[in-house]
PDB file of C-alpha atoms in Angstrom:
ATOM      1  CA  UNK A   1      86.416 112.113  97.023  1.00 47.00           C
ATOM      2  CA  UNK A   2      87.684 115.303  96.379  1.00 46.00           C
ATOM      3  CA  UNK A   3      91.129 116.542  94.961  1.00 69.00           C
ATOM      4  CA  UNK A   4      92.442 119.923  95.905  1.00 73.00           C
ATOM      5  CA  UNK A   5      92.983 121.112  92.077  1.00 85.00           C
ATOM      6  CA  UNK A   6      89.239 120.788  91.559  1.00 91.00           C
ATOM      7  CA  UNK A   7      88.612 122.931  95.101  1.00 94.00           C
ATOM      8  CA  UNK A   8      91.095 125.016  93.824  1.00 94.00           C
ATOM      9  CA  UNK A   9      89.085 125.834  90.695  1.00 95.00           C
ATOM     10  CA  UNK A  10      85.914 126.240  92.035  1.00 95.00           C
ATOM     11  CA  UNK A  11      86.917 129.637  94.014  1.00 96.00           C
ATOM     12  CA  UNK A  12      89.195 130.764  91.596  1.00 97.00           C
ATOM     13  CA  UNK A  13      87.309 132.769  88.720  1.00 97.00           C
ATOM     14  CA  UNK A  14      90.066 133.245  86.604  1.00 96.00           C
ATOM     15  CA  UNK A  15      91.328 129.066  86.989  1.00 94.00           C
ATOM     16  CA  UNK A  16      90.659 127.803  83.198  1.00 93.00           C
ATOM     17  CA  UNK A  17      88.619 124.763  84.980  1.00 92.00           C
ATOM     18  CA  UNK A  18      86.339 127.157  87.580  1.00 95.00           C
ATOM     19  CA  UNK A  19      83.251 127.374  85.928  1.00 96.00           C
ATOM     20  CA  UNK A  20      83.327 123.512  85.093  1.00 93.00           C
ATOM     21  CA  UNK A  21      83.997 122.559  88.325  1.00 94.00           C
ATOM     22  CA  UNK A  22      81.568 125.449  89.663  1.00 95.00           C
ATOM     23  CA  UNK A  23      78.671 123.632  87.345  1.00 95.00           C
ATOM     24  CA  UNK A  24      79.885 120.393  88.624  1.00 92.00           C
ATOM     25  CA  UNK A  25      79.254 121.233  92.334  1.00 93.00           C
ATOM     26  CA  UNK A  26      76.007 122.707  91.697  1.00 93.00           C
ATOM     27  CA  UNK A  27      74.807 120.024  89.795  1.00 92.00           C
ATOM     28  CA  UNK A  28      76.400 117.212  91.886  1.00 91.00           C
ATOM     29  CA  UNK A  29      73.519 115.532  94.420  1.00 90.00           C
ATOM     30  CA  UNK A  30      75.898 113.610  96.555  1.00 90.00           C
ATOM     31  CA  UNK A  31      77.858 113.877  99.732  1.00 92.00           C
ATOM     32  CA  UNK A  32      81.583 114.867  99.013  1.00 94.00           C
ATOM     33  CA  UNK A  33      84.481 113.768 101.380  1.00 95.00           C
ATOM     34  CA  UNK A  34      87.899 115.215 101.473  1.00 95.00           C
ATOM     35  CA  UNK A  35      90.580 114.659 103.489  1.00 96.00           C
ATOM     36  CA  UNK A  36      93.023 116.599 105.827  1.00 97.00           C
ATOM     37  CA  UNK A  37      95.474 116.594 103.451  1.00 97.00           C
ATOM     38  CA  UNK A  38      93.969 117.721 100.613  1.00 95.00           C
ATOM     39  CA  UNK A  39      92.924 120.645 102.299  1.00 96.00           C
ATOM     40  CA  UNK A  40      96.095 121.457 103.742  1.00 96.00           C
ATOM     41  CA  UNK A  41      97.045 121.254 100.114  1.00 94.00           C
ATOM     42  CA  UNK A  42      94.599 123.136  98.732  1.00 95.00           C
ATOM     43  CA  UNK A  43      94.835 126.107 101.550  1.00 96.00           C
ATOM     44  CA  UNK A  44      98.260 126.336 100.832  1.00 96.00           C
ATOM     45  CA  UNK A  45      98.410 126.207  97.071  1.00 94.00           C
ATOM     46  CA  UNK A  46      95.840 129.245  97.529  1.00 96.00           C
ATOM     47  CA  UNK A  47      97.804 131.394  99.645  1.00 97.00           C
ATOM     48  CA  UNK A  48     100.757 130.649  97.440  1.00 96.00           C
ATOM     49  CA  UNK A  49      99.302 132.199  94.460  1.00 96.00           C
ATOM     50  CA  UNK A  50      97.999 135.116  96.404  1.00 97.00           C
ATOM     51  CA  UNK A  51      94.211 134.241  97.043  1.00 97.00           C
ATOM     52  CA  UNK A  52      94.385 134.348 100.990  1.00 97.00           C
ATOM     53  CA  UNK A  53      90.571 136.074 101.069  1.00 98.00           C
ATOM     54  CA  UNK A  54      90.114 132.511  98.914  1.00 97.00           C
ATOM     55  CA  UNK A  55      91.679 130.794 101.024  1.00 97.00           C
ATOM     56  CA  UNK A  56      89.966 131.444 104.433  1.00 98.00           C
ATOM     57  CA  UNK A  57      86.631 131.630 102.593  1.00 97.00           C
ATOM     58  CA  UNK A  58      87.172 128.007 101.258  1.00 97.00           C
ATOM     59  CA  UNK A  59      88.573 126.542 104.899  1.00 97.00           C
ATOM     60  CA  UNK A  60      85.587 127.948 106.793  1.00 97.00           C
ATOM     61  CA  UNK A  61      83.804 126.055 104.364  1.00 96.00           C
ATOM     62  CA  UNK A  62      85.130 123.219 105.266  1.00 96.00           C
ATOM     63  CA  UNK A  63      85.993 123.059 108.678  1.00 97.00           C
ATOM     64  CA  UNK A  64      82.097 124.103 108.972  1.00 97.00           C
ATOM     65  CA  UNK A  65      80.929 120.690 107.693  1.00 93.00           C
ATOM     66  CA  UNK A  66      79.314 122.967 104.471  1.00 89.00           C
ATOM     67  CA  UNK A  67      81.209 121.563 101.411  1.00 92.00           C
ATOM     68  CA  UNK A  68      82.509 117.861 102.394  1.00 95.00           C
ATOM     69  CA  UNK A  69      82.906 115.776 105.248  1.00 96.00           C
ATOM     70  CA  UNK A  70      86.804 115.477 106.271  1.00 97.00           C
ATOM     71  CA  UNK A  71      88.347 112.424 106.754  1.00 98.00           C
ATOM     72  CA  UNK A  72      91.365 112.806 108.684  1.00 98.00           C
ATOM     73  CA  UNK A  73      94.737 110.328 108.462  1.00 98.00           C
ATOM     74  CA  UNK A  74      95.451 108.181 110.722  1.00 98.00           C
ATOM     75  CA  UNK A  75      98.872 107.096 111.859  1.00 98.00           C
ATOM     76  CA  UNK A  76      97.992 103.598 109.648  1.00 98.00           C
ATOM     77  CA  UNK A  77      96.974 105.769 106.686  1.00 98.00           C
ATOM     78  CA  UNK A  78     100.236 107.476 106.769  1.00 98.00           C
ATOM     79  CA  UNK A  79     102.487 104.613 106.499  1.00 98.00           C
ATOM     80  CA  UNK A  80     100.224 103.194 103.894  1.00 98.00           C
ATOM     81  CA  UNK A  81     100.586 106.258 101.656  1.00 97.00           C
ATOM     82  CA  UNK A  82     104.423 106.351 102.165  1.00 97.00           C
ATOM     83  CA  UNK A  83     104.671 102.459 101.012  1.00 97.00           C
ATOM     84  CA  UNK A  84     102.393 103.812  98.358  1.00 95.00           C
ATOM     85  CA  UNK A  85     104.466 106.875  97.412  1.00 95.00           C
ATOM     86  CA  UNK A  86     107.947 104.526  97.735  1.00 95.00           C
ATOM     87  CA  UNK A  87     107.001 101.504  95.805  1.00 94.00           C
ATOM     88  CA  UNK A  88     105.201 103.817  92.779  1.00 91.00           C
ATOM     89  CA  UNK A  89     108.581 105.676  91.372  1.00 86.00           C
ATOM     90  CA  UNK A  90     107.472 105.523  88.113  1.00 89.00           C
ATOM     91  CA  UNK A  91     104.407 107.944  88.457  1.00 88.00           C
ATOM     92  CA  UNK A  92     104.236 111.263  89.242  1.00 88.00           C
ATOM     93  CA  UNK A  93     101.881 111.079  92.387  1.00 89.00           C
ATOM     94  CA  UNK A  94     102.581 113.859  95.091  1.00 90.00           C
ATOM     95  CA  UNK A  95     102.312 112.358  98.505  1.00 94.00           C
ATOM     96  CA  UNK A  96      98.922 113.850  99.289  1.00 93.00           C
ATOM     97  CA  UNK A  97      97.922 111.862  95.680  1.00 91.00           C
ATOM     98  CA  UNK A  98      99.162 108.739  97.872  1.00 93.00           C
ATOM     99  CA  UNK A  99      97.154 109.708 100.733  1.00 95.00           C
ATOM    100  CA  UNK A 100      93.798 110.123  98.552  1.00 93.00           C
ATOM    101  CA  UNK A 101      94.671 106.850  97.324  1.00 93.00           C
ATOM    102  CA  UNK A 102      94.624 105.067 100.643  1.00 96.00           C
ATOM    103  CA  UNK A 103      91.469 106.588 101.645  1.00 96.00           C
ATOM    104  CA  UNK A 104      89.986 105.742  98.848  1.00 93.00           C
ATOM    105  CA  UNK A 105      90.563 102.474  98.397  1.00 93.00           C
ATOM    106  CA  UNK A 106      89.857 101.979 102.641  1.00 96.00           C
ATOM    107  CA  UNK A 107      86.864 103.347 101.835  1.00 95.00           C
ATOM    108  CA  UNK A 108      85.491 102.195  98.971  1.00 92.00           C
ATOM    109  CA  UNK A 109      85.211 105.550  96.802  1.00 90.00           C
ATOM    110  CA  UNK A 110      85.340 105.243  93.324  1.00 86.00           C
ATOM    111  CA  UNK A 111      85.054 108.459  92.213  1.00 85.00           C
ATOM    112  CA  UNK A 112      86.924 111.438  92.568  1.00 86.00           C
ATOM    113  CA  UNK A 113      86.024 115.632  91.686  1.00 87.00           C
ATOM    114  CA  UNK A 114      89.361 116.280  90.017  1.00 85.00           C
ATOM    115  CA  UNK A 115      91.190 117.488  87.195  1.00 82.00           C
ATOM    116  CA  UNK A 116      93.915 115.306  87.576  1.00 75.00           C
ATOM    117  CA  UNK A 117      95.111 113.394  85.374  1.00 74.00           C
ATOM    118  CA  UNK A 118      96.914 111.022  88.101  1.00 75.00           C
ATOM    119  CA  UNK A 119      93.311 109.725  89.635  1.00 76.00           C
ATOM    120  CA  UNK A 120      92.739 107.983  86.271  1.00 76.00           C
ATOM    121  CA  UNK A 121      96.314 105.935  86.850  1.00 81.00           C
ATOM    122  CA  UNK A 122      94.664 104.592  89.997  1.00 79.00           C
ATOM    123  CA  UNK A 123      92.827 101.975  88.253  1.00 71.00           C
ATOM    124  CA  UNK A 124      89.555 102.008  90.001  1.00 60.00           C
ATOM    125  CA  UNK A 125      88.898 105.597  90.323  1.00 63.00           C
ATOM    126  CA  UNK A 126      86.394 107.324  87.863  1.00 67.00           C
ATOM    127  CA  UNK A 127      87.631 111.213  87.403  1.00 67.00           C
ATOM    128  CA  UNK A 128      84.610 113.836  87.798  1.00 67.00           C
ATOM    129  CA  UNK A 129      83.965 116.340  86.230  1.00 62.00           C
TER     130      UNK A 129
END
C-alpha cells in the first residue's frame, strides 16, 4: 500500500525523505497498490506547494498502470472509513488515513511505503521505507 507523503517524496528532489523513498522504489520488487484517494491527496498536496509539472508527471504515472495498481472506494469503503474516522477521536488520522485503513485491512496488506508516523498506530501495518 502506498501513502501519498511517500509519493510525494519520491518526485520532489528537494523533500528531506526523496532520495530514501527514491532508493526504496528502485529497490522494491513488488507490486504497489494505491488508492483513489491517496492520489487525489497526493495530486493535490503537489499542486498546493507549487509542483504542478510534478504533479501531472506523477498522475500519468498512475492512471497509466506504471507505478501501482489503483484501488478505487466503494460506496461500502466510504462508510467504513467514516465509522473509522468518527469512532478514532483520539488520533490524528486524516480521512484519506481512514480510507487506507479500510483497504488495507479488506485486503489483507500489511505493509505500507510511507513516512507516516500514523500507519504504525494501525496495529498490523509494517511502515516501509
Amino acid at each position: 500500500m502506498s501513502i501519498q507523503r511517500a509519493w510525494f517524496a519520491s518526485v520532489v528532489p528537494s523533500d528531506k525523505q526523496h532520495q530514501k523513498a527514491i532508493t526504496w522504489l528502485k529497490n522494491n520488487q513488488e507490486s504497489l497498490l494505491t488508492t483513489d484517494y491517496v492520489i487525489d491527496e497526493t495530486l493535490t498536496l503537489l499542486r498546493a506547494r507549487g509542483e504542478l509539472k510534478r504533479s501531472i508527471v506523477l498522475g500519468e504515472a498512475f492512471f497509466s498502470g506504471k507505478l501501482a495498481q489503483i484501488y478505487y472506494l466503494t460506496e461500502d469503503d466510504v462508510r467504513s472509513t467514516w465509522d473509522i474516522f468518527s469512532r478514532f477521536a483520539d488520533k490524528e488520522w486524516s480521512f484519506t488515513d481512514c480510507s487506507s485503513k479500510v483497504v488495507m485491512e479488506k485486503l489483507e496488506i500489511q505493509k505500507a511505503f510511507a513516512f507516516d508516523r500514523h500507519f504504525t498506530q494501525f496495529g498490523t501495518v509494517k511502515v516501509i521505507p
